[in-house]
Amino acid sequence: MELRHLRYFLAVAEQRSFTRAAEKVGIGQPPLSMQIKALEEEVGGALFLRSSQGVELSEVGRVLLPHAQRAVDQAEQALRAARQAASGETGLLRMGFTSSAVFHPLVSHALQQFRERHRKLEISLSEGITEQLLADIAASQLDAAFVRIVTTPSAALGVVELPAEKLKVALPRSHPLARRKSLRLQDLASENFIMVPRGKGSALYDSIFSACQAAGFDPQVIQLAPQLTSAINLVASGLGISIVPEAIEQVQLAQVRYVEIVEPAPRAQLSLAYHRQSIAASRFAAHLQRSLRRAG
């Protein structure tokens, strides 16, 4: 028994006419009659009682009718669900992010808009370091992640780069340099640095070290913090200073002041890495690219 046989049967039962049913399903009457006959042979009994006034369901047909209707309805529901999944409208998007990515205004805005436009799509969020997030995407344990590294796109991995962020100096508000409107990196040569360990964010760590070395000194790292927000809390306690992405300035503490770095200021790169075979991730990547074009 094929699904089309049930659809033809339902059409004849509704129209009570082979002619009108054939018009409804878009085939000729002779082929429709042959399909119904084939269904009757498979069932083992007549489905319709024919008369000069049309056709009516037989006892066998009345028994088949509700089952046929449920089968057709379920098939249509399955098709709609599959089409929504194929278009990325439903399913699950497993999204990872580094600790500082959530503070980037474009990230939060893009995620919020995407949620509003894809309410049937479930989005799960998990935090991690860049290296682990990329490994999870490669292992198909994540669909996409915001990471602080410039990764070369490949057949399996797609990348959408966000505009590079300026880095700023976070200082205790009581620090003499906190009164300045801007600072040169050279001004920080004798300062005690608080940084996130390289293993927690190698791209940002290397960017800061390289910029300081280009300015003629190696940062004196006296304290490591598990993440950037923790570094800001340590700055507030007066342990030292830190260089952080501009977005971290959203972490406002009374004891901390953020100061611009004189150009050429170092930059921090944030990118969306995503698995190209993930429909939901590819759809989000396209959404993010449109958001970036509008932000211009």
CSV table of C-alpha atoms in Angstrom, one decimal:
chain,number,residue,atom,x,y,z
A,1,MET,CA,0.0,0.0,0.0
A,2,GLU,CA,1.5,3.3,-1.1
A,3,LEU,CA,0.7,6.8,0.3
A,4,ARG,CA,-0.6,8.0,-3.0
A,5,HIS,CA,-3.2,5.2,-3.0
A,6,LEU,CA,-4.5,6.5,0.3
A,7,ARG,CA,-4.6,10.1,-1.0
A,8,TYR,CA,-6.6,8.9,-4.0
A,9,PHE,CA,-9.0,6.9,-1.8
A,10,LEU,CA,-9.6,10.0,0.4
A,11,ALA,CA,-10.2,12.2,-2.6
A,12,VAL,CA,-12.9,9.8,-3.9
A,13,ALA,CA,-14.5,9.5,-0.5
A,14,GLU,CA,-14.7,13.3,-0.1
A,15,GLN,CA,-15.9,14.0,-3.6
A,16,ARG,CA,-18.1,11.0,-4.0
A,17,SER,CA,-17.2,11.0,-7.6
A,18,PHE,CA,-14.3,9.5,-9.5
A,19,THR,CA,-14.5,12.4,-12.0
A,20,ARG,CA,-14.3,15.2,-9.4
A,21,ALA,CA,-11.7,13.3,-7.4
A,22,ALA,CA,-9.5,12.9,-10.5
A,23,GLU,CA,-9.7,16.7,-11.1
A,24,LYS,CA,-8.7,17.3,-7.4
A,25,VAL,CA,-5.6,15.1,-7.4
A,26,GLY,CA,-4.6,16.2,-10.9
A,27,ILE,CA,-4.8,12.9,-12.8
A,28,GLY,CA,-7.1,11.3,-15.4
A,29,GLN,CA,-10.1,9.3,-14.3
A,30,PRO,CA,-9.0,6.0,-15.8
A,31,PRO,CA,-5.6,6.0,-13.9
A,32,LEU,CA,-7.4,7.0,-10.7
A,33,SER,CA,-9.9,4.1,-11.1
A,34,MET,CA,-7.0,1.7,-11.7
A,35,GLN,CA,-5.2,2.9,-8.5
A,36,ILE,CA,-8.4,2.5,-6.5
A,37,LYS,CA,-8.9,-1.0,-8.0
A,38,ALA,CA,-5.3,-1.9,-7.0
A,39,LEU,CA,-5.9,-0.7,-3.5
A,40,GLU,CA,-9.1,-2.8,-3.3
A,41,GLU,CA,-7.2,-5.8,-4.5
A,42,GLU,CA,-4.6,-5.3,-1.8
A,43,VAL,CA,-7.3,-4.8,0.9
A,44,GLY,CA,-9.3,-7.7,-0.3
A,45,GLY,CA,-12.7,-6.0,-0.7
A,46,ALA,CA,-14.6,-3.2,-2.4
A,47,LEU,CA,-14.0,0.3,-0.9
A,48,PHE,CA,-16.8,2.0,-2.7
A,49,LEU,CA,-20.4,1.2,-3.7
A,50,ARG,CA,-21.1,2.5,-7.2
A,51,SER,CA,-24.4,3.8,-8.4
A,52,SER,CA,-25.9,6.1,-11.1
A,53,GLN,CA,-25.8,8.9,-8.5
A,54,GLY,CA,-22.1,8.5,-7.7
A,55,VAL,CA,-20.1,6.5,-5.2
A,56,GLU,CA,-20.4,5.9,-1.5
A,57,LEU,CA,-18.1,4.2,1.0
A,58,SER,CA,-18.6,0.5,1.5
A,59,GLU,CA,-18.4,-1.0,5.0
A,60,VAL,CA,-14.7,-1.8,4.3
A,61,GLY,CA,-14.2,1.7,3.1
A,62,ARG,CA,-15.7,3.2,6.3
A,63,VAL,CA,-13.3,1.1,8.3
A,64,LEU,CA,-10.3,2.2,6.2
A,65,LEU,CA,-11.2,5.9,6.2
A,66,PRO,CA,-10.0,7.2,9.6
A,67,HIS,CA,-6.8,5.1,9.4
A,68,ALA,CA,-6.1,6.5,5.9
A,69,GLN,CA,-6.7,10.0,7.1
A,70,ARG,CA,-4.3,9.6,10.0
A,71,ALA,CA,-1.6,8.1,7.8
A,72,VAL,CA,-1.8,11.0,5.3
A,73,ASP,CA,-1.9,13.6,8.0
A,74,GLN,CA,1.2,12.1,9.7
A,75,ALA,CA,3.0,11.9,6.5
A,76,GLU,CA,2.3,15.6,5.8
A,77,GLN,CA,3.4,16.5,9.3
A,78,ALA,CA,6.6,14.5,8.9
A,79,LEU,CA,7.3,16.2,5.6
A,80,ARG,CA,6.8,19.7,7.1
A,81,ALA,CA,9.1,18.8,10.0
A,82,ALA,CA,11.8,17.5,7.7
A,83,ARG,CA,11.6,20.6,5.5
A,84,GLN,CA,11.9,22.9,8.5
A,85,ALA,CA,14.9,20.9,9.7
A,86,ALA,CA,16.4,21.0,6.2
A,87,SER,CA,16.0,24.8,6.1
A,88,GLY,CA,17.4,25.2,9.6
A,89,GLU,CA,14.1,26.4,11.1
A,90,THR,CA,14.0,23.6,13.7
A,91,GLY,CA,16.5,21.3,15.4
A,92,LEU,CA,19.4,22.2,17.7
A,93,LEU,CA,22.2,24.7,17.3
A,94,ARG,CA,25.1,23.9,19.7
A,95,MET,CA,27.0,27.2,20.1
A,96,GLY,CA,30.2,27.7,22.0
A,97,PHE,CA,32.0,30.9,22.9
A,98,THR,CA,35.1,32.2,24.7
A,99,SER,CA,34.5,34.0,28.0
A,100,SER,CA,34.9,37.5,26.4
A,101,ALA,CA,32.8,36.9,23.3
A,102,VAL,CA,29.5,37.4,25.1
A,103,PHE,CA,30.5,41.0,25.8
A,104,HIS,CA,30.9,41.8,22.1
A,105,PRO,CA,27.8,43.8,21.1
A,106,LEU,CA,27.6,42.3,17.6
A,107,VAL,CA,27.6,38.8,19.1
A,108,SER,CA,24.7,39.4,21.6
A,109,HIS,CA,22.7,41.3,19.0
A,110,ALA,CA,23.1,38.6,16.3
A,111,LEU,CA,22.1,35.8,18.7
A,112,GLN,CA,19.1,37.7,19.9
A,113,GLN,CA,17.8,38.5,16.4
A,114,PHE,CA,18.5,34.9,15.3
A,115,ARG,CA,16.5,33.5,18.3
A,116,GLU,CA,13.6,35.8,17.5
A,117,ARG,CA,13.5,34.7,13.9
A,118,HIS,CA,13.9,31.0,14.6
A,119,ARG,CA,11.8,30.4,17.6
A,120,LYS,CA,11.4,26.7,16.8
A,121,LEU,CA,15.2,26.2,16.8
A,122,GLU,CA,16.8,25.3,20.1
A,123,ILE,CA,20.1,27.0,20.9
A,124,SER,CA,22.4,25.5,23.5
A,125,LEU,CA,25.4,27.6,24.7
A,126,SER,CA,28.6,26.4,26.3
A,127,GLU,CA,31.8,28.3,27.3
A,128,GLY,CA,35.3,27.1,26.6
A,129,ILE,CA,38.8,28.1,25.3
A,130,THR,CA,39.4,28.6,21.6
A,131,GLU,CA,41.5,25.5,21.1
A,132,GLN,CA,38.9,23.2,22.7
A,133,LEU,CA,36.0,24.9,21.0
A,134,LEU,CA,37.6,24.3,17.6
A,135,ALA,CA,38.4,20.7,18.5
A,136,ASP,CA,34.7,20.2,19.5
A,137,ILE,CA,33.6,21.6,16.1
A,138,ALA,CA,35.9,19.2,14.3
A,139,ALA,CA,34.6,16.3,16.4
A,140,SER,CA,31.0,17.4,15.6
A,141,GLN,CA,30.3,18.0,19.3
A,142,LEU,CA,29.6,21.7,18.6
A,143,ASP,CA,28.1,23.3,15.5
A,144,ALA,CA,29.7,26.7,15.8
A,145,ALA,CA,31.7,28.9,18.2
A,146,PHE,CA,32.9,32.4,18.7
A,147,VAL,CA,36.6,32.1,19.1
A,148,ARG,CA,39.6,34.5,19.4
A,149,ILE,CA,41.7,33.2,16.6
A,150,VAL,CA,42.0,33.7,12.9
A,151,THR,CA,41.4,30.3,11.4
A,152,THR,CA,41.7,29.5,7.7
A,153,PRO,CA,38.4,28.2,6.3
A,154,SER,CA,38.4,24.7,4.9
A,155,ALA,CA,36.0,22.3,3.3
A,156,ALA,CA,34.6,21.4,6.7
A,157,LEU,CA,35.2,24.6,8.7
A,158,GLY,CA,33.7,28.0,7.7
A,159,VAL,CA,34.8,31.3,9.3
A,160,VAL,CA,33.1,34.6,9.6
A,161,GLU,CA,35.4,37.3,11.0
A,162,LEU,CA,34.0,40.2,13.1
A,163,PRO,CA,35.6,43.6,12.9
A,164,ALA,CA,38.8,43.6,15.0
A,165,GLU,CA,38.5,45.2,18.4
A,166,LYS,CA,40.8,47.7,19.9
A,167,LEU,CA,42.5,46.7,23.1
A,168,LYS,CA,42.3,48.9,26.2
A,169,VAL,CA,44.3,49.2,29.4
A,170,ALA,CA,42.3,48.3,32.6
A,171,LEU,CA,43.9,50.0,35.6
A,172,PRO,CA,42.9,50.5,39.2
A,173,ARG,CA,41.2,53.9,39.5
A,174,SER,CA,43.8,55.0,42.1
A,175,HIS,CA,46.7,54.3,39.7
A,176,PRO,CA,48.5,57.5,38.5
A,177,LEU,CA,48.1,56.4,34.8
A,178,ALA,CA,44.3,56.1,35.2
A,179,ARG,CA,44.1,59.9,35.0
A,180,ARG,CA,45.4,59.8,31.4
A,181,LYS,CA,43.0,60.0,28.4
A,182,SER,CA,45.3,57.6,26.5
A,183,LEU,CA,48.5,55.7,27.0
A,184,ARG,CA,51.3,54.5,24.9
A,185,LEU,CA,52.3,50.9,25.4
A,186,GLN,CA,55.8,52.1,26.4
A,187,ASP,CA,54.1,53.7,29.5
A,188,LEU,CA,53.3,50.2,30.7
A,189,ALA,CA,56.8,48.8,30.6
A,190,SER,CA,57.3,48.9,34.4
A,191,GLU,CA,53.8,47.8,35.3
A,192,ASN,CA,52.7,44.5,36.8
A,193,PHE,CA,50.4,42.7,34.3
A,194,ILE,CA,47.4,40.4,35.0
A,195,MET,CA,46.8,38.1,32.1
A,196,VAL,CA,44.7,35.1,31.2
A,197,PRO,CA,47.1,32.1,30.8
A,198,ARG,CA,48.2,31.4,27.2
A,199,GLY,CA,46.4,28.0,27.2
A,200,LYS,CA,43.1,29.8,27.9
A,201,GLY,CA,43.4,32.2,25.0
A,202,SER,CA,46.6,31.9,23.0
A,203,ALA,CA,45.5,34.3,20.2
A,204,LEU,CA,44.8,37.2,22.6
A,205,TYR,CA,47.8,36.4,24.8
A,206,ASP,CA,50.2,36.3,21.8
A,207,SER,CA,48.7,39.6,20.4
A,208,ILE,CA,49.3,41.4,23.7
A,209,PHE,CA,52.8,40.0,24.1
A,210,SER,CA,53.8,40.8,20.5
A,211,ALA,CA,52.5,44.4,20.8
A,212,CYS,CA,54.4,45.0,24.0
A,213,GLN,CA,57.6,43.5,22.5
A,214,ALA,CA,57.2,45.7,19.5
A,215,ALA,CA,57.1,48.6,22.0
A,216,GLY,CA,60.4,47.5,23.5
A,217,PHE,CA,59.5,45.4,26.5
A,218,ASP,CA,58.2,42.1,27.8
A,219,PRO,CA,55.2,42.4,30.0
A,220,GLN,CA,55.9,41.6,33.7
A,221,VAL,CA,53.1,39.1,34.4
A,222,ILE,CA,52.7,38.7,38.1
A,223,GLN,CA,49.3,37.2,38.2
A,224,LEU,CA,47.3,34.8,36.0
A,225,ALA,CA,43.5,34.9,35.9
A,226,PRO,CA,41.2,32.1,34.7
A,227,GLN,CA,39.3,34.4,32.4
A,228,LEU,CA,39.1,38.1,31.4
A,229,THR,CA,36.3,39.0,33.8
A,230,SER,CA,38.4,37.5,36.7
A,231,ALA,CA,41.3,39.7,35.5
A,232,ILE,CA,39.2,42.8,35.8
A,233,ASN,CA,38.3,41.8,39.4
A,234,LEU,CA,42.0,41.4,40.2
A,235,VAL,CA,42.7,44.9,38.7
A,236,ALA,CA,40.0,46.3,40.9
A,237,SER,CA,41.8,44.8,43.9
A,238,GLY,CA,44.9,46.8,42.9
A,239,LEU,CA,47.1,43.8,42.1
A,240,GLY,CA,48.1,45.2,38.7
A,241,ILE,CA,46.9,46.2,35.3
A,242,SER,CA,45.6,44.3,32.3
A,243,ILE,CA,45.1,44.7,28.6
A,244,VAL,CA,41.7,43.6,27.5
A,245,PRO,CA,39.4,43.8,24.4
A,246,GLU,CA,37.3,46.9,24.2
A,247,ALA,CA,34.1,44.9,24.7
A,248,ILE,CA,35.2,44.0,28.2
A,249,GLU,CA,34.6,47.7,29.1
A,250,GLN,CA,31.0,46.6,29.7
A,251,VAL,CA,32.3,45.1,33.0
A,252,GLN,CA,32.0,48.3,35.0
A,253,LEU,CA,33.5,48.3,38.5
A,254,ALA,CA,33.9,51.4,40.5
A,255,GLN,CA,37.6,50.6,41.2
A,256,VAL,CA,38.5,50.1,37.5
A,257,ARG,CA,39.1,52.6,34.7
A,258,TYR,CA,39.6,51.7,31.0
A,259,VAL,CA,42.1,53.9,29.1
A,260,GLU,CA,42.6,54.0,25.3
A,261,ILE,CA,45.9,52.9,23.8
A,262,VAL,CA,47.6,55.4,21.4
A,263,GLU,CA,47.6,54.2,17.8
A,264,PRO,CA,48.8,52.0,16.4
A,265,ALA,CA,46.9,50.2,19.2
A,266,PRO,CA,46.9,46.4,19.2
A,267,ARG,CA,43.7,44.6,18.1
A,268,ALA,CA,41.9,41.5,19.2
A,269,GLN,CA,40.2,39.3,16.5
A,270,LEU,CA,36.9,37.5,17.2
A,271,SER,CA,35.6,35.1,14.6
A,272,LEU,CA,32.7,32.7,14.2
A,273,ALA,CA,33.9,29.2,13.3
A,274,TYR,CA,31.2,26.8,12.2
A,275,HIS,CA,30.8,23.3,10.7
A,276,ARG,CA,29.7,23.7,7.1
A,277,GLN,CA,27.6,20.5,7.3
A,278,SER,CA,25.5,21.9,10.1
A,279,ILE,CA,22.4,23.4,8.5
A,280,ALA,CA,21.6,25.5,11.6
A,281,ALA,CA,25.2,26.7,11.9
A,282,SER,CA,25.4,27.7,8.2
A,283,ARG,CA,22.1,29.5,8.6
A,284,PHE,CA,23.4,31.4,11.6
A,285,ALA,CA,26.7,32.2,9.8
A,286,ALA,CA,24.7,33.7,6.9
A,287,HIS,CA,22.6,35.7,9.4
A,288,LEU,CA,25.8,37.0,11.1
A,289,GLN,CA,27.2,38.1,7.8
A,290,ARG,CA,24.1,40.0,7.0
A,291,SER,CA,24.2,41.7,10.4
A,292,LEU,CA,27.9,42.7,9.8
A,293,ARG,CA,27.0,44.2,6.4
A,294,ARG,CA,24.2,46.3,8.0
A,295,ALA,CA,26.5,47.4,10.8
A,296,GLY,CA,28.9,48.4,8.0
